Short mmCIF file of C-alpha atoms and ligand atoms in Angstrom, two decimals:
data_model
loop_
_atom_site.label_atom_id
_atom_site.label_comp_id
_atom_site.label_asym_id
_atom_site.label_seq_id
_atom_site.Cartn_x
_atom_site.Cartn_y
_atom_site.Cartn_z
CA MET A 6 9.11 125.27 -85.83
CA GLU A 7 7.81 128.56 -84.60
CA ALA A 8 4.57 128.21 -86.51
CA ILE A 9 3.99 124.77 -85.11
CA SER A 10 4.61 125.85 -81.56
CA ARG A 11 2.22 128.78 -82.07
CA ILE A 12 -0.43 126.36 -83.31
CA HIS A 13 0.26 124.21 -80.28
CA GLU A 14 -0.12 127.23 -78.08
CA ARG A 15 -3.45 128.11 -79.69
CA TRP A 16 -4.64 124.58 -79.52
CA LYS A 17 -3.89 124.45 -75.79
CA LEU A 18 -5.66 127.72 -75.26
CA CYS A 19 -8.61 126.49 -77.22
CA THR A 20 -8.80 123.25 -75.22
CA PHE A 21 -8.49 125.15 -72.00
CA ALA A 22 -11.24 127.55 -73.05
CA SER A 23 -13.57 124.69 -74.01
CA ILE A 24 -12.99 122.92 -70.72
CA LEU A 25 -13.60 126.14 -68.84
CA GLY A 26 -16.73 126.69 -70.92
CA CYS A 27 -18.02 123.23 -70.12
CA PHE A 28 -17.26 123.74 -66.48
CA ILE A 29 -19.14 127.05 -66.37
CA LEU A 30 -22.06 125.49 -68.22
CA LEU A 31 -22.16 122.63 -65.69
CA MET A 32 -22.06 125.07 -62.82
CA CYS A 33 -24.95 126.98 -64.33
CA LEU A 34 -27.00 123.84 -64.81
CA ASN A 35 -26.33 122.78 -61.26
CA ARG A 36 -27.17 126.18 -59.95
CA SER A 37 -30.38 126.39 -61.89
CA HIS A 38 -31.25 123.00 -60.44
CA ASP A 39 -30.64 124.42 -56.99
CA VAL A 40 -32.61 127.50 -57.88
CA ARG A 41 -35.41 125.37 -59.17
CA ASN A 42 -35.38 123.39 -55.93
CA LEU A 43 -35.27 126.57 -53.95
CA VAL A 44 -38.18 128.04 -55.84
CA HIS A 45 -40.05 124.82 -55.35
CA THR A 46 -39.39 124.84 -51.62
CA ILE A 47 -40.34 128.46 -51.24
CA ALA A 48 -43.46 127.94 -53.27
CA LEU A 49 -44.33 125.14 -50.95
CA GLN A 50 -43.64 126.99 -47.78
CA SER A 51 -45.02 130.36 -48.63
CA SER A 52 -48.26 129.02 -49.90
CA SER A 53 -50.82 129.07 -47.15
CA ASP A 54 -52.57 126.85 -49.58
CA ILE A 55 -51.17 123.50 -48.70
CA ASP A 56 -53.69 120.95 -47.77
CA PHE A 57 -51.42 119.36 -45.25
CA LEU A 58 -54.19 117.91 -43.24
CA GLY A 59 -55.76 115.55 -45.65
CA SER A 60 -58.35 115.93 -48.28
CA GLY A 61 -61.28 118.06 -47.42
CA ILE A 62 -62.02 116.79 -43.99
CA SER A 63 -63.79 119.96 -43.04
CA GLU A 64 -64.66 123.39 -44.33
CA ASN A 65 -62.49 124.53 -41.47
CA VAL A 66 -59.48 122.97 -43.07
CA LYS A 67 -58.96 125.03 -46.17
CA PRO A 68 -58.73 123.14 -49.45
CA ILE A 69 -55.32 124.16 -50.52
CA HIS A 70 -53.41 124.22 -53.75
CA GLN A 71 -49.85 124.32 -54.81
CA ARG A 72 -49.38 124.88 -58.52
CA ASP A 73 -52.92 123.63 -58.89
CA VAL A 74 -51.91 120.36 -57.26
CA LYS A 75 -53.26 119.46 -53.88
CA CYS A 76 -50.55 118.49 -51.49
CA ASN A 77 -51.58 115.96 -48.91
CA MET A 78 -48.86 114.96 -46.44
CA PHE A 79 -50.73 111.80 -45.61
CA LYS A 80 -50.60 110.42 -49.14
CA GLY A 81 -47.21 108.99 -49.87
CA ARG A 82 -44.95 106.03 -49.42
CA TRP A 83 -42.41 104.55 -47.04
CA VAL A 84 -38.81 104.72 -48.19
CA TYR A 85 -36.10 102.58 -46.62
CA LYS A 86 -33.19 104.79 -45.51
CA PRO A 87 -30.65 102.62 -43.73
CA MET A 88 -28.02 105.38 -43.57
CA GLU A 89 -30.15 107.97 -41.84
CA ASN A 90 -29.31 108.69 -38.21
CA LEU A 91 -31.95 108.20 -35.58
CA LEU A 92 -33.04 111.37 -33.82
CA TYR A 93 -32.76 109.74 -30.41
CA ASP A 94 -31.61 106.62 -28.70
CA ASP A 95 -33.84 104.12 -26.93
CA PHE A 96 -31.25 103.69 -24.20
CA ARG A 97 -30.78 107.38 -23.51
CA CYS A 98 -34.30 108.78 -23.56
CA PRO A 99 -35.72 108.65 -20.03
CA PHE A 100 -39.37 108.85 -21.09
CA LEU A 101 -39.79 105.53 -22.78
CA SER A 102 -42.03 103.13 -20.92
CA ASP A 103 -41.45 99.41 -21.03
CA GLN A 104 -44.40 99.16 -23.36
CA VAL A 105 -42.47 100.77 -26.23
CA SER A 106 -38.70 100.49 -25.65
CA CYS A 107 -38.16 97.49 -27.87
CA GLN A 108 -34.38 97.56 -28.30
CA ARG A 109 -33.94 97.65 -24.53
CA HIS A 110 -36.10 94.57 -24.32
CA GLY A 111 -34.32 92.41 -26.78
CA ARG A 112 -35.83 93.12 -30.17
CA PRO A 113 -33.20 91.63 -32.46
CA ASP A 114 -33.95 93.53 -35.69
CA PHE A 115 -33.86 97.27 -36.23
CA GLN A 116 -34.82 97.90 -39.86
CA TYR A 117 -38.21 99.10 -38.63
CA GLU A 118 -36.45 102.23 -37.32
CA LYS A 119 -35.14 103.12 -40.76
CA TRP A 120 -38.20 103.91 -42.82
CA SER A 121 -39.00 107.45 -43.82
CA TRP A 122 -42.42 108.70 -44.89
CA GLU A 123 -42.43 110.71 -48.11
CA ALA A 124 -45.44 112.51 -49.49
CA HIS A 125 -46.22 112.13 -53.19
CA GLU A 126 -46.83 115.78 -53.84
CA CYS A 127 -44.58 117.77 -51.57
CA GLU A 128 -41.49 117.61 -49.47
CA ILE A 129 -42.28 117.16 -45.79
CA PRO A 130 -39.82 119.12 -43.63
CA ARG A 131 -37.48 117.02 -41.55
CA PHE A 132 -38.10 117.08 -37.83
CA ASP A 133 -36.03 119.80 -36.17
CA GLY A 134 -36.36 119.74 -32.38
CA ARG A 135 -34.71 123.09 -31.74
CA ASP A 136 -36.82 124.78 -34.36
CA MET A 137 -39.97 123.23 -32.92
CA LEU A 138 -39.03 124.43 -29.44
CA GLU A 139 -38.35 127.90 -30.83
CA ARG A 140 -41.79 127.94 -32.42
CA LEU A 141 -43.31 126.79 -29.16
CA ARG A 142 -41.38 129.20 -26.93
CA GLY A 143 -43.46 130.09 -23.87
CA LYS A 144 -46.20 127.67 -24.88
CA ARG A 145 -47.95 124.58 -23.56
CA VAL A 146 -48.63 121.51 -25.64
CA VAL A 147 -51.09 118.95 -24.28
CA LEU A 148 -51.80 115.51 -25.62
CA VAL A 149 -55.03 113.99 -24.38
CA GLY A 150 -56.24 110.49 -25.05
CA ASP A 151 -55.46 106.83 -24.58
CA SER A 152 -52.20 104.92 -24.44
CA LEU A 153 -51.62 105.50 -28.14
CA ASN A 154 -51.49 109.21 -27.45
CA ARG A 155 -49.12 108.41 -24.59
CA ASN A 156 -47.05 106.57 -27.18
CA GLN A 157 -47.07 109.79 -29.22
CA TRP A 158 -46.20 111.88 -26.15
CA GLU A 159 -43.24 109.65 -25.35
CA SER A 160 -42.01 110.07 -28.90
CA LEU A 161 -42.41 113.86 -28.84
CA ALA A 162 -40.76 114.16 -25.43
CA CYS A 163 -37.78 112.11 -26.64
CA LEU A 164 -37.51 114.05 -29.90
CA LEU A 165 -37.42 117.38 -28.07
CA TYR A 166 -35.32 116.14 -25.15
CA SER A 167 -32.59 114.98 -27.48
CA ALA A 168 -32.42 118.44 -29.06
CA ILE A 169 -31.41 120.23 -25.84
CA PRO A 170 -28.85 119.78 -23.05
CA SER A 171 -30.42 117.33 -20.61
CA SER A 172 -29.65 119.67 -17.70
CA THR A 173 -32.23 122.10 -19.12
CA ALA A 174 -34.97 119.48 -19.23
CA GLU A 175 -37.39 118.82 -16.45
CA VAL A 176 -39.41 115.66 -16.34
CA ASP A 177 -42.23 114.25 -14.33
CA PHE A 178 -43.54 110.92 -15.41
CA GLN A 179 -44.43 109.14 -12.22
CA ASN A 180 -47.59 107.53 -13.46
CA GLY A 181 -49.24 106.63 -16.74
CA SER A 182 -52.08 109.14 -16.37
CA TYR A 183 -50.14 112.34 -16.28
CA LYS A 184 -46.71 113.09 -17.70
CA VAL A 185 -44.89 116.27 -18.43
CA PHE A 186 -41.69 117.26 -20.13
CA ARG A 187 -40.37 120.81 -19.79
CA ALA A 188 -37.64 122.54 -21.75
CA LYS A 189 -36.66 125.21 -19.26
CA ASP A 190 -34.65 127.42 -21.61
CA TYR A 191 -37.67 127.67 -23.90
CA ASN A 192 -40.34 127.67 -21.20
CA VAL A 193 -42.12 124.95 -23.16
CA SER A 194 -44.10 122.14 -21.59
CA VAL A 195 -45.42 119.04 -23.27
CA GLU A 196 -48.04 117.32 -21.15
CA PHE A 197 -49.95 114.10 -21.43
CA TYR A 198 -53.36 113.46 -19.87
CA TRP A 199 -54.75 109.99 -19.97
CA SER A 200 -58.39 110.18 -20.96
CA PRO A 201 -59.31 107.31 -23.24
CA PHE A 202 -62.92 108.43 -23.77
CA LEU A 203 -62.42 112.22 -23.48
CA VAL A 204 -65.61 112.09 -21.42
CA GLN A 205 -65.76 111.03 -17.79
CA LEU A 206 -65.35 107.43 -16.68
CA ASP A 207 -66.75 107.49 -13.17
CA THR A 208 -65.31 104.64 -11.10
CA LYS A 209 -66.16 106.06 -7.71
CA GLN A 210 -69.64 104.65 -7.19
CA ALA A 211 -70.19 103.08 -3.76
CA ASN A 212 -71.33 99.78 -5.27
CA GLY A 213 -68.40 99.64 -7.70
CA THR A 214 -70.44 100.25 -10.83
CA LYS A 215 -68.40 102.05 -13.49
CA ILE A 216 -70.34 104.73 -15.28
CA LEU A 217 -69.30 106.30 -18.55
CA ARG A 218 -70.78 109.79 -18.38
CA LEU A 219 -71.39 110.75 -21.98
CA ASP A 220 -72.41 114.32 -21.27
CA LYS A 221 -69.53 115.23 -18.95
CA ILE A 222 -66.09 116.12 -20.23
CA ASP A 223 -63.25 114.36 -18.45
CA ALA A 224 -62.24 115.88 -15.12
CA THR A 225 -58.70 116.59 -16.34
CA ALA A 226 -60.15 119.09 -18.85
CA ARG A 227 -59.55 121.94 -16.44
CA ARG A 228 -55.85 121.21 -16.90
CA TRP A 229 -56.02 121.07 -20.71
CA HIS A 230 -57.52 124.52 -20.51
CA GLY A 231 -55.35 127.35 -21.86
CA ALA A 232 -52.86 125.15 -23.72
CA ASP A 233 -51.55 126.52 -27.02
CA VAL A 234 -51.51 123.22 -28.87
CA MET A 235 -53.92 120.39 -28.10
CA VAL A 236 -53.71 116.93 -29.65
CA PHE A 237 -56.67 114.67 -28.95
CA ASN A 238 -57.54 111.11 -29.78
CA THR A 239 -60.19 108.63 -28.80
CA GLY A 240 -61.60 105.47 -30.30
CA HIS A 241 -59.94 102.26 -29.18
CA TRP A 242 -61.64 102.03 -25.80
CA TRP A 243 -65.10 102.38 -27.32
CA VAL A 244 -64.82 99.08 -29.11
CA HIS A 245 -63.37 97.01 -26.25
CA ARG A 246 -65.59 94.04 -25.53
CA GLY A 247 -66.12 91.58 -22.69
CA LYS A 248 -63.74 91.87 -19.79
CA PHE A 249 -61.87 94.67 -21.55
CA ARG A 250 -64.93 96.89 -21.56
CA ALA A 251 -64.23 99.71 -19.13
CA TRP A 252 -67.78 100.65 -18.21
CA ASP A 253 -70.85 98.96 -16.76
CA MET A 254 -73.39 101.65 -17.54
CA PHE A 255 -73.78 104.79 -19.59
CA GLY A 256 -74.90 107.98 -17.91
CA TYR A 257 -76.42 111.01 -19.62
CA GLU A 258 -78.99 113.67 -18.82
CA GLY A 259 -79.36 112.27 -15.32
CA LYS A 260 -80.23 108.81 -16.63
CA LEU A 261 -78.32 105.55 -16.30
CA VAL A 262 -78.67 102.86 -18.94
CA GLU A 263 -76.97 99.51 -19.30
CA GLU A 264 -77.35 99.01 -23.00
CA MET A 265 -76.98 101.55 -25.69
CA ASN A 266 -76.03 101.54 -29.32
CA ILE A 267 -72.30 102.25 -29.34
CA GLU A 268 -72.54 104.68 -32.23
CA LYS A 269 -75.13 106.69 -30.37
CA ALA A 270 -72.97 106.72 -27.24
CA PHE A 271 -69.87 107.70 -29.18
CA ALA A 272 -71.74 110.48 -30.98
CA MET A 273 -72.92 111.87 -27.65
CA ALA A 274 -69.39 111.86 -26.27
CA MET A 275 -68.01 113.57 -29.37
CA LYS A 276 -70.72 116.20 -29.01
CA THR A 277 -69.63 116.77 -25.39
CA TRP A 278 -66.03 117.16 -26.54
CA GLU A 279 -67.10 119.47 -29.37
CA ASN A 280 -68.98 121.73 -26.97
CA TRP A 281 -66.05 121.85 -24.59
CA VAL A 282 -63.66 122.84 -27.35
CA ASP A 283 -66.00 125.42 -28.86
CA ASP A 284 -66.69 126.94 -25.44
CA ASN A 285 -63.16 126.86 -24.04
CA VAL A 286 -60.70 127.20 -26.88
CA LEU A 287 -59.72 130.53 -28.33
CA PRO A 288 -58.88 129.77 -31.96
CA THR A 289 -56.53 132.75 -32.17
CA LYS A 290 -54.45 131.26 -29.37
CA THR A 291 -54.83 127.51 -29.61
CA SER A 292 -54.31 125.01 -32.41
CA VAL A 293 -56.48 121.94 -31.98
CA TYR A 294 -55.45 118.66 -33.55
CA PHE A 295 -57.26 115.36 -33.61
CA ARG A 296 -55.22 112.28 -34.38
CA SER A 297 -56.98 109.58 -36.36
CA ILE A 298 -57.13 105.95 -35.28
CA SER A 299 -53.86 104.12 -34.88
CA PRO A 300 -54.33 100.77 -36.61
CA GLU A 301 -53.86 97.43 -34.89
CA HIS A 302 -52.55 94.39 -36.71
CA LYS A 303 -54.46 91.48 -35.38
CA GLY A 304 -55.86 88.46 -37.13
CA LYS A 305 -54.51 87.82 -40.59
CA ASP A 306 -52.32 90.93 -40.57
CA TRP A 307 -50.56 89.70 -37.45
CA CYS A 308 -47.51 91.71 -36.34
CA TYR A 309 -45.45 89.09 -34.55
CA ASN A 310 -42.06 88.33 -36.11
CA VAL A 311 -42.66 90.74 -38.98
CA THR A 312 -39.69 92.85 -40.06
CA GLN A 313 -41.00 94.46 -43.24
CA PRO A 314 -43.86 96.90 -43.86
CA ILE A 315 -46.86 95.70 -45.81
CA GLU A 316 -46.50 96.19 -49.55
CA LYS A 317 -48.55 98.99 -50.95
CA GLU A 318 -50.34 96.71 -53.36
CA SER A 319 -51.87 94.36 -50.84
CA PRO A 320 -55.43 95.13 -49.80
CA MET A 321 -55.86 96.98 -46.55
CA VAL A 322 -58.34 95.79 -43.98
CA ALA A 323 -60.29 98.44 -42.15
CA SER A 324 -59.02 98.56 -38.60
CA PHE A 325 -61.83 100.49 -37.02
CA PRO A 326 -65.61 100.68 -37.47
CA GLU A 327 -66.30 103.09 -40.30
CA PRO A 328 -69.47 104.53 -38.67
CA LEU A 329 -67.38 105.75 -35.73
CA MET A 330 -64.86 107.36 -38.09
CA GLU A 331 -67.80 109.01 -39.83
CA ILE A 332 -69.00 110.47 -36.53
CA VAL A 333 -65.58 112.01 -35.96
CA ARG A 334 -65.61 113.59 -39.42
CA ALA A 335 -69.15 114.91 -38.97
CA THR A 336 -68.08 116.50 -35.68
CA PHE A 337 -65.36 118.54 -37.38
CA HIS A 338 -67.82 119.76 -40.00
CA ARG A 339 -70.09 121.21 -37.36
CA MET A 340 -67.49 122.81 -35.15
CA ARG A 341 -66.78 126.51 -34.86
CA THR A 342 -63.18 125.83 -33.85
CA PRO A 343 -60.91 124.73 -36.69
CA VAL A 344 -59.62 121.23 -36.04
CA ARG A 345 -56.59 119.84 -37.81
CA TYR A 346 -56.90 116.17 -38.55
CA LEU A 347 -53.68 114.18 -38.21
CA ASN A 348 -54.79 111.54 -40.65
CA ILE A 349 -52.18 108.90 -39.84
CA THR A 350 -54.33 105.77 -40.07
CA GLU A 351 -53.41 104.72 -43.55
CA LEU A 352 -49.71 105.50 -43.41
CA SER A 353 -49.50 103.57 -40.15
CA ARG A 354 -51.41 100.60 -41.52
CA TYR A 355 -48.44 99.71 -43.71
CA ARG A 356 -46.22 99.46 -40.65
CA ARG A 357 -47.07 96.03 -39.42
CA ASP A 358 -43.36 95.67 -38.63
CA ALA A 359 -43.28 98.59 -36.19
CA HIS A 360 -45.32 97.30 -33.21
CA SER A 361 -43.75 96.43 -29.89
CA THR A 362 -44.90 92.79 -30.26
CA ILE A 363 -43.24 90.76 -27.50
CA TYR A 364 -40.52 93.27 -26.64
CA GLY A 365 -41.95 94.92 -23.55
CA THR A 366 -40.87 94.58 -19.90
CA LYS A 367 -39.11 91.27 -20.30
CA THR A 368 -37.09 90.32 -23.32
CA GLY A 369 -39.21 88.56 -25.86
CA LYS A 370 -37.90 85.09 -25.14
CA GLN A 371 -38.35 85.47 -21.37
CA LEU A 372 -41.84 86.79 -21.90
CA ILE A 373 -42.87 83.79 -23.95
CA GLU A 374 -41.31 81.33 -21.53
CA GLN A 375 -42.73 83.04 -18.51
CA LYS A 376 -46.25 83.15 -19.85
CA GLY A 377 -45.91 79.71 -21.40
CA LYS A 378 -47.97 80.95 -24.29
CA ARG A 379 -47.74 81.16 -28.02
CA PRO A 380 -46.33 84.54 -29.12
CA GLU A 381 -49.44 85.23 -31.20
CA HIS A 382 -51.39 85.42 -27.98
CA ILE A 383 -49.18 87.81 -26.08
CA ALA A 384 -47.70 90.01 -28.78
CA ASP A 385 -48.69 93.69 -28.59
CA CYS A 386 -49.86 94.61 -32.07
CA SER A 387 -51.35 97.89 -31.00
CA HIS A 388 -48.55 100.01 -29.46
CA TRP A 389 -45.42 100.98 -31.38
CA CYS A 390 -41.71 100.66 -30.71
CA LEU A 391 -39.78 103.88 -30.10
CA PRO A 392 -37.83 105.24 -31.84
CA GLY A 393 -40.30 104.34 -34.54
CA LEU A 394 -43.59 105.10 -36.19
CA PRO A 395 -45.00 107.72 -33.76
CA ASP A 396 -41.92 109.84 -34.54
CA THR A 397 -43.46 110.23 -37.98
CA TRP A 398 -46.79 111.35 -36.49
CA ASN A 399 -44.86 114.03 -34.61
CA ARG A 400 -42.89 114.97 -37.69
CA LEU A 401 -46.22 115.62 -39.41
CA LEU A 402 -47.40 117.63 -36.42
CA TYR A 403 -44.21 119.67 -36.65
CA ALA A 404 -44.52 119.98 -40.43
CA SER A 405 -48.04 121.36 -40.11
CA MET A 406 -46.65 124.08 -37.84
CA VAL A 407 -43.83 124.91 -40.25
CA LEU A 408 -45.98 124.95 -43.37
CA ASP A 409 -48.69 126.89 -41.63
CA THR A 410 -46.64 129.66 -40.06
CA SER A 411 -44.51 130.23 -43.13
CA GLY A 412 -47.77 130.74 -44.98
CA GLY A 413 -48.18 134.03 -43.20
CA GLY A 414 -51.26 133.11 -41.19
CA SER A 415 -51.08 132.51 -37.48
CA ALA A 416 -50.72 128.91 -36.39
CA ALA A 417 -54.24 128.90 -35.15
CA GLY A 418 -55.73 131.20 -37.74
CA SER A 419 -57.65 129.78 -40.66
C1 NAG B 18 -56.93 110.16 -44.84
O1 NAG B 18 -55.87 109.86 -45.71
C2 NAG B 18 -56.17 108.80 -46.60
C3 NAG B 18 -54.91 108.54 -47.38
O2 NAG B 18 -54.45 109.67 -48.00
C4 NAG B 18 -57.36 109.15 -47.47
O3 NAG B 18 -57.66 108.07 -48.30
C5 NAG B 18 -58.53 109.49 -46.57
O4 NAG B 18 -59.61 109.91 -47.36
C6 NAG B 18 -58.16 110.58 -45.59
N1 NAG B 18 -59.27 110.77 -44.69
C7 NAG B 18 -59.80 111.96 -44.44
C8 NAG B 18 -60.95 111.97 -43.52
O5 NAG B 18 -59.37 112.99 -44.91
C1 NAG B 19 -43.88 130.45 -19.39
O1 NAG B 19 -45.01 130.03 -20.15
C2 NAG B 19 -46.23 130.13 -19.48
C3 NAG B 19 -47.31 129.60 -20.39
O2 NAG B 19 -47.03 128.31 -20.79
C4 NAG B 19 -46.50 131.56 -19.07
O3 NAG B 19 -47.69 131.63 -18.32
C5 NAG B 19 -45.34 132.09 -18.23
O4 NAG B 19 -45.53 133.44 -17.97
C6 NAG B 19 -44.04 131.89 -18.98
N1 NAG B 19 -42.92 132.26 -18.10
C7 NAG B 19 -41.93 133.05 -18.50
C8 NAG B 19 -40.87 133.30 -17.51
O5 NAG B 19 -41.88 133.50 -19.63
C1 NAG B 20 -50.77 110.81 -11.54
O1 NAG B 20 -50.07 111.97 -11.13
C2 NAG B 20 -50.85 113.16 -11.11
C3 NAG B 20 -49.93 114.32 -10.77
O2 NAG B 20 -49.07 114.02 -9.74
C4 NAG B 20 -52.00 113.00 -10.11
O3 NAG B 20 -52.80 114.17 -10.12
C5 NAG B 20 -52.83 111.81 -10.50
O4 NAG B 20 -53.83 111.58 -9.54
C6 NAG B 20 -51.96 110.56 -10.63
N1 NAG B 20 -52.77 109.49 -11.18
C7 NAG B 20 -52.72 108.25 -10.71
C8 NAG B 20 -53.61 107.28 -11.38
O5 NAG B 20 -51.99 107.93 -9.82
C1 NAG B 21 -75.03 100.65 -8.48
O1 NAG B 21 -75.54 101.95 -8.28
C2 NAG B 21 -76.18 102.54 -9.41
C3 NAG B 21 -76.60 103.92 -9.02
O2 NAG B 21 -75.53 104.65 -8.52
C4 NAG B 21 -77.36 101.70 -9.83
O3 NAG B 21 -77.98 102.28 -10.97
C5 NAG B 21 -76.88 100.32 -10.15
O4 NAG B 21 -77.99 99.49 -10.46
C6 NAG B 21 -76.14 99.73 -8.94
N1 NAG B 21 -75.56 98.47 -9.38
C7 NAG B 21 -75.67 97.37 -8.67
C8 NAG B 21 -75.00 96.15 -9.23
O5 NAG B 21 -76.27 97.34 -7.64
C1 NAG B 22 -39.63 84.34 -37.29
O1 NAG B 22 -39.15 84.68 -38.57
C2 NAG B 22 -37.97 84.04 -38.96
C3 NAG B 22 -37.53 84.60 -40.29
O2 NAG B 22 -38.58 84.76 -41.17
C4 NAG B 22 -38.22 82.53 -39.04
O3 NAG B 22 -37.05 81.85 -39.39
C5 NAG B 22 -38.69 82.05 -37.67
O4 NAG B 22 -39.03 80.70 -37.73
C6 NAG B 22 -39.91 82.85 -37.23
N1 NAG B 22 -40.24 82.46 -35.87
C7 NAG B 22 -41.46 82.17 -35.49
C8 NAG B 22 -41.62 81.73 -34.07
O5 NAG B 22 -42.43 82.25 -36.24
#
């Protein structure tokens, strides 16, 4: 009896020890997984060598390596994440214009809000509004460009606004040409200046002629001056035709001409912008970003009534004249000031589902009835619903700040 019970005892002990052993082993495995992740993350963040701005756009943007693999935040895929919380609410953010607040205007589906961009080669930090404000403490951010940059400003203002008590926010958004959001506790301002050409569109001629002055930077430039972060874009307005064309004549070097090759005109304007930046921006103080073209989905890629992104496999149509894109790239190559290229064109091209379509001002149904038109003719396939795609552009803007500063260099260094 005694012997048996002793064997029992031992057997129990043995079992217990094995279970404990297994448990410890599991813990270790788990931990080493964590450690591996941690090492991976640190490697990512401490390397000033991450090519987060696309592949070799400019000598100014360092070609960067992580474990001999280039990490490009703009190469990746969209992942559907239905359980993820939105960072802000369409109904509660005061900055959203009618142009982009789709849920408020009757958009029935909401899957388009639930896609997350993931890079193939690295982990993009999640947007963290408080952290971004901390990084920007005492600084000015200006976004300059057309209504797509306003779309991006509205997104950034909402993202930051929702991270702080609303009593500490100050807002001024009376008109579409100038908007500002201030976080008082951080002394941060985020400003938008409408300037679709970056150069001057002179509409004050006595005879009403509108002159696009290719050799004069836009008049609002004196207010961009001194900002710590600048985000520019231009492009869409250069290719407007017919009644949408904003100018009657081009002006440069004291001359006025009616006709001019658009590439030549665009190149002149980019040169004017380049000179302004090189002459007015202190690279040790200011980070300059240029956002690439935001794609439209017209024609066969029509956006109306689309609730799913385009599949990766389907061919992509170019949404903007390649020669103009080439001029932008060539500009960065020449410049003294480092320019970070927010290369969002391709990742946005998949998001045919994310445009505001017919959900602006009136609810979609009212809009169609009121205009008595087919939806294909009134849908907005150029601007984007918010919350939505431009939040990702801003996440990448934020990520470039995080990855850059944790690399040891100053945000504006390189
Ligand atoms: C922008 O990103 C796309 C996708 O990763 C890439 O194919 C393209 O070459 C990039 N453009 C530039 C100018 O870096
Ligand atoms: C707030 O920031 C601005 C620059 O954006 C700076 O000129 C000003 O001195 C700052 N004010 C305080 C109280 O820190
Ligand atoms: C918009 O507001 C700003 C600041 O109040 C002002 O300078 C600008 O002239 C206004 N623009 C228009 C088009 O009303
Ligand atoms: C308007 O004035 C400009 C000079 O300011 C002139 O070049 C242009 O021909 C005039 N346009 C018309 C329609 O008279
Ligand atoms: C919109 O899409 C839904 C679902 O695919 C379809 O049933 C409906 O007919 C479409 N409406 C129009 C006007 O195309």
